[in-house]
Amino acid sequence: MGRRLWTAAVGRWAETPYARAQRRREQVHDAFLDARDELRAVLEDLIEGETRAVCPAATDLDVEVYADELGEPRGRLIAVNTDEDEEVTDEQEDTVRDQIVELLDEWAVTANADSVTICFRQLPALPRPAATVTP
């Protein structure tokens, strides 16, 4: 199937319906990939925020992407990593796991199959409320 055909009525080459559909497919596919990457970045920011709320010293997460019994991608937290001088307690890790379980599952849909780490971008700290002064 050609990408162009001669249109006698107009006297010029015209794009075939198939070629138009192929071009549109490529445009939509590119938009899909951009949206997927943006969603993954937003989910990683949310995961970072939830993790740092429990463990402010966290630098990244070790995760596993696997398929559940229905073949759906799922994410599983393996470890919360910190700088060398900080240590994460089991209680903190369990709390982080509970906080981000749904976000990890959604992230697993957008992640590459071989993704094993979520590196934090070091989001700026949230502003602290101003101290109230009582007269």
PDB file of C-alpha atoms in Angstrom:
ATOM      1  CA  MET A   1       0.000   0.000   0.000  1.00  0.00           C
ATOM      2  CA  GLY A   2       1.399   3.324  -1.008  1.00  0.00           C
ATOM      3  CA  ARG A   3       1.584   6.353   1.141  1.00  0.00           C
ATOM      4  CA  ARG A   4       0.479   8.644  -1.682  1.00  0.00           C
ATOM      5  CA  LEU A   5      -1.766   8.350  -4.667  1.00  0.00           C
ATOM      6  CA  TRP A   6      -2.302  10.517  -7.710  1.00  0.00           C
ATOM      7  CA  THR A   7      -5.578  12.404  -7.532  1.00  0.00           C
ATOM      8  CA  ALA A   8      -6.624  13.170 -11.099  1.00  0.00           C
ATOM      9  CA  ALA A   9      -9.468  15.497 -10.110  1.00  0.00           C
ATOM     10  CA  VAL A  10      -7.097  17.786  -8.262  1.00  0.00           C
ATOM     11  CA  GLY A  11      -4.035  17.002 -10.344  1.00  0.00           C
ATOM     12  CA  ARG A  12      -1.715  16.345  -7.396  1.00  0.00           C
ATOM     13  CA  TRP A  13      -0.503  13.648  -5.078  1.00  0.00           C
ATOM     14  CA  ALA A  14      -2.727  12.987  -2.066  1.00  0.00           C
ATOM     15  CA  GLU A  15      -2.105  11.025   1.083  1.00  0.00           C
ATOM     16  CA  THR A  16      -3.935   7.694   1.179  1.00  0.00           C
ATOM     17  CA  PRO A  17      -6.347   6.944   4.042  1.00  0.00           C
ATOM     18  CA  TYR A  18      -3.943   4.224   5.158  1.00  0.00           C
ATOM     19  CA  ALA A  19      -1.023   6.663   5.226  1.00  0.00           C
ATOM     20  CA  ARG A  20      -3.135   9.174   7.172  1.00  0.00           C
ATOM     21  CA  ALA A  21      -4.040   6.469   9.681  1.00  0.00           C
ATOM     22  CA  GLN A  22      -0.376   5.458  10.029  1.00  0.00           C
ATOM     23  CA  ARG A  23       0.687   9.071  10.580  1.00  0.00           C
ATOM     24  CA  ARG A  24      -2.085   9.559  13.145  1.00  0.00           C
ATOM     25  CA  ARG A  25      -1.072   6.324  14.883  1.00  0.00           C
ATOM     26  CA  GLU A  26       2.494   7.586  15.221  1.00  0.00           C
ATOM     27  CA  GLN A  27       1.291  10.916  16.633  1.00  0.00           C
ATOM     28  CA  VAL A  28      -1.015   9.237  19.153  1.00  0.00           C
ATOM     29  CA  HIS A  29       1.690   6.740  20.132  1.00  0.00           C
ATOM     30  CA  ASP A  30       4.145   9.578  20.818  1.00  0.00           C
ATOM     31  CA  ALA A  31       1.513  11.400  22.893  1.00  0.00           C
ATOM     32  CA  PHE A  32       0.823   8.181  24.813  1.00  0.00           C
ATOM     33  CA  LEU A  33       4.512   7.670  25.618  1.00  0.00           C
ATOM     34  CA  ASP A  34       4.847  11.282  26.768  1.00  0.00           C
ATOM     35  CA  ALA A  35       1.761  10.958  28.993  1.00  0.00           C
ATOM     36  CA  ARG A  36       3.010   7.651  30.426  1.00  0.00           C
ATOM     37  CA  ASP A  37       6.386   9.170  31.273  1.00  0.00           C
ATOM     38  CA  GLU A  38       4.702  12.191  32.876  1.00  0.00           C
ATOM     39  CA  LEU A  39       2.427   9.931  34.943  1.00  0.00           C
ATOM     40  CA  ARG A  40       5.429   7.894  36.084  1.00  0.00           C
ATOM     41  CA  ALA A  41       7.240  11.083  37.174  1.00  0.00           C
ATOM     42  CA  VAL A  42       4.183  12.299  39.108  1.00  0.00           C
ATOM     43  CA  LEU A  43       3.785   8.908  40.798  1.00  0.00           C
ATOM     44  CA  GLU A  44       7.471   8.891  41.739  1.00  0.00           C
ATOM     45  CA  ASP A  45       7.065  12.347  43.291  1.00  0.00           C
ATOM     46  CA  LEU A  46       4.041  11.128  45.279  1.00  0.00           C
ATOM     47  CA  ILE A  47       5.919   8.002  46.364  1.00  0.00           C
ATOM     48  CA  GLU A  48       8.855  10.164  47.433  1.00  0.00           C
ATOM     49  CA  GLY A  49       6.578  12.477  49.419  1.00  0.00           C
ATOM     50  CA  GLU A  50       4.838   9.606  51.206  1.00  0.00           C
ATOM     51  CA  THR A  51       8.162   7.905  51.946  1.00  0.00           C
ATOM     52  CA  ARG A  52       9.843  11.052  53.249  1.00  0.00           C
ATOM     53  CA  ALA A  53       6.868  11.799  55.496  1.00  0.00           C
ATOM     54  CA  VAL A  54       7.764   8.619  57.377  1.00  0.00           C
ATOM     55  CA  CYS A  55      11.511   8.476  56.750  1.00  0.00           C
ATOM     56  CA  PRO A  56      12.976  11.914  55.889  1.00  0.00           C
ATOM     57  CA  ALA A  57      16.468  10.469  55.297  1.00  0.00           C
ATOM     58  CA  ALA A  58      15.305   8.147  52.479  1.00  0.00           C
ATOM     59  CA  THR A  59      17.228   8.529  49.218  1.00  0.00           C
ATOM     60  CA  ASP A  60      15.668   5.801  47.067  1.00  0.00           C
ATOM     61  CA  LEU A  61      13.597   2.626  47.146  1.00  0.00           C
ATOM     62  CA  ASP A  62      14.409  -0.867  45.973  1.00  0.00           C
ATOM     63  CA  VAL A  63      11.287  -2.251  44.339  1.00  0.00           C
ATOM     64  CA  GLU A  64      10.171  -5.273  42.375  1.00  0.00           C
ATOM     65  CA  VAL A  65       7.760  -5.266  39.449  1.00  0.00           C
ATOM     66  CA  TYR A  66       5.907  -8.548  39.070  1.00  0.00           C
ATOM     67  CA  ALA A  67       2.705  -9.891  37.516  1.00  0.00           C
ATOM     68  CA  ASP A  68      -0.108 -10.971  39.827  1.00  0.00           C
ATOM     69  CA  GLU A  69      -2.276 -14.052  39.268  1.00  0.00           C
ATOM     70  CA  LEU A  70      -4.319 -12.143  36.650  1.00  0.00           C
ATOM     71  CA  GLY A  71      -1.201 -10.988  34.813  1.00  0.00           C
ATOM     72  CA  GLU A  72      -1.531  -7.378  35.993  1.00  0.00           C
ATOM     73  CA  PRO A  73       1.702  -5.544  36.847  1.00  0.00           C
ATOM     74  CA  ARG A  74       2.233  -4.900  40.544  1.00  0.00           C
ATOM     75  CA  GLY A  75       4.939  -3.161  42.528  1.00  0.00           C
ATOM     76  CA  ARG A  76       6.467  -4.453  45.740  1.00  0.00           C
ATOM     77  CA  LEU A  77       8.698  -2.516  48.120  1.00  0.00           C
ATOM     78  CA  ILE A  78      11.904  -4.396  48.866  1.00  0.00           C
ATOM     79  CA  ALA A  79      13.850  -1.796  50.872  1.00  0.00           C
ATOM     80  CA  VAL A  80      14.000   1.870  51.830  1.00  0.00           C
ATOM     81  CA  ASN A  81      17.549   3.151  51.323  1.00  0.00           C
ATOM     82  CA  THR A  82      19.170   6.086  53.091  1.00  0.00           C
ATOM     83  CA  ASP A  83      22.546   7.724  53.286  1.00  0.00           C
ATOM     84  CA  GLU A  84      25.241   5.617  54.907  1.00  0.00           C
ATOM     85  CA  ASP A  85      24.894   7.181  58.357  1.00  0.00           C
ATOM     86  CA  GLU A  86      21.109   6.726  58.571  1.00  0.00           C
ATOM     87  CA  GLU A  87      19.216   3.524  59.221  1.00  0.00           C
ATOM     88  CA  VAL A  88      15.569   2.683  58.592  1.00  0.00           C
ATOM     89  CA  THR A  89      13.719   0.783  61.297  1.00  0.00           C
ATOM     90  CA  ASP A  90      11.452  -2.134  60.472  1.00  0.00           C
ATOM     91  CA  GLU A  91       8.516  -0.095  61.755  1.00  0.00           C
ATOM     92  CA  GLN A  92       9.334   2.779  59.390  1.00  0.00           C
ATOM     93  CA  GLU A  93       9.686   0.397  56.449  1.00  0.00           C
ATOM     94  CA  ASP A  94       6.350  -1.271  57.249  1.00  0.00           C
ATOM     95  CA  THR A  95       4.670   2.128  57.493  1.00  0.00           C
ATOM     96  CA  VAL A  96       6.147   3.217  54.155  1.00  0.00           C
ATOM     97  CA  ARG A  97       5.022  -0.074  52.591  1.00  0.00           C
ATOM     98  CA  ASP A  98       1.457   0.491  53.832  1.00  0.00           C
ATOM     99  CA  GLN A  99       1.460   4.129  52.671  1.00  0.00           C
ATOM    100  CA  ILE A 100       2.651   3.510  49.114  1.00  0.00           C
ATOM    101  CA  VAL A 101       1.199   0.103  48.201  1.00  0.00           C
ATOM    102  CA  GLU A 102      -1.435   1.546  45.826  1.00  0.00           C
ATOM    103  CA  LEU A 103       0.983   4.087  44.356  1.00  0.00           C
ATOM    104  CA  LEU A 104       3.511   1.312  43.689  1.00  0.00           C
ATOM    105  CA  ASP A 105       0.908  -0.771  41.879  1.00  0.00           C
ATOM    106  CA  GLU A 106      -0.014   2.190  39.685  1.00  0.00           C
ATOM    107  CA  TRP A 107       3.678   2.991  39.156  1.00  0.00           C
ATOM    108  CA  ALA A 108       4.338  -0.621  38.075  1.00  0.00           C
ATOM    109  CA  VAL A 109       1.960  -0.127  35.131  1.00  0.00           C
ATOM    110  CA  THR A 110       4.084   2.773  33.852  1.00  0.00           C
ATOM    111  CA  ALA A 111       7.514   1.401  34.795  1.00  0.00           C
ATOM    112  CA  ASN A 112       9.940  -0.460  32.594  1.00  0.00           C
ATOM    113  CA  ALA A 113       9.828  -4.193  33.261  1.00  0.00           C
ATOM    114  CA  ASP A 114      13.407  -4.171  34.545  1.00  0.00           C
ATOM    115  CA  SER A 115      12.948  -1.212  36.924  1.00  0.00           C
ATOM    116  CA  VAL A 116      14.289  -2.082  40.355  1.00  0.00           C
ATOM    117  CA  THR A 117      14.934   1.329  41.912  1.00  0.00           C
ATOM    118  CA  ILE A 118      12.943   4.501  42.409  1.00  0.00           C
ATOM    119  CA  CYS A 119      15.511   7.260  42.853  1.00  0.00           C
ATOM    120  CA  PHE A 120      14.304  10.342  44.655  1.00  0.00           C
ATOM    121  CA  ARG A 121      14.770  13.696  42.986  1.00  0.00           C
ATOM    122  CA  GLN A 122      15.220  15.393  46.336  1.00  0.00           C
ATOM    123  CA  LEU A 123      12.016  17.395  46.276  1.00  0.00           C
ATOM    124  CA  PRO A 124      12.212  20.652  48.177  1.00  0.00           C
ATOM    125  CA  ALA A 125      11.055  20.444  51.745  1.00  0.00           C
ATOM    126  CA  LEU A 126       7.539  21.578  52.432  1.00  0.00           C
ATOM    127  CA  PRO A 127       7.389  25.034  54.000  1.00  0.00           C
ATOM    128  CA  ARG A 128       6.846  24.933  57.709  1.00  0.00           C
ATOM    129  CA  PRO A 129       3.942  26.916  59.121  1.00  0.00           C
ATOM    130  CA  ALA A 130       4.948  30.199  60.686  1.00  0.00           C
ATOM    131  CA  ALA A 131       5.201  30.113  64.434  1.00  0.00           C
ATOM    132  CA  THR A 132       2.222  31.716  66.051  1.00  0.00           C
ATOM    133  CA  VAL A 133       2.994  34.438  68.504  1.00  0.00           C
ATOM    134  CA  THR A 134       0.479  35.043  71.233  1.00  0.00           C
ATOM    135  CA  PRO A 135       0.418  38.538  72.653  1.00  0.00           C
TER     136      PRO A 135
END
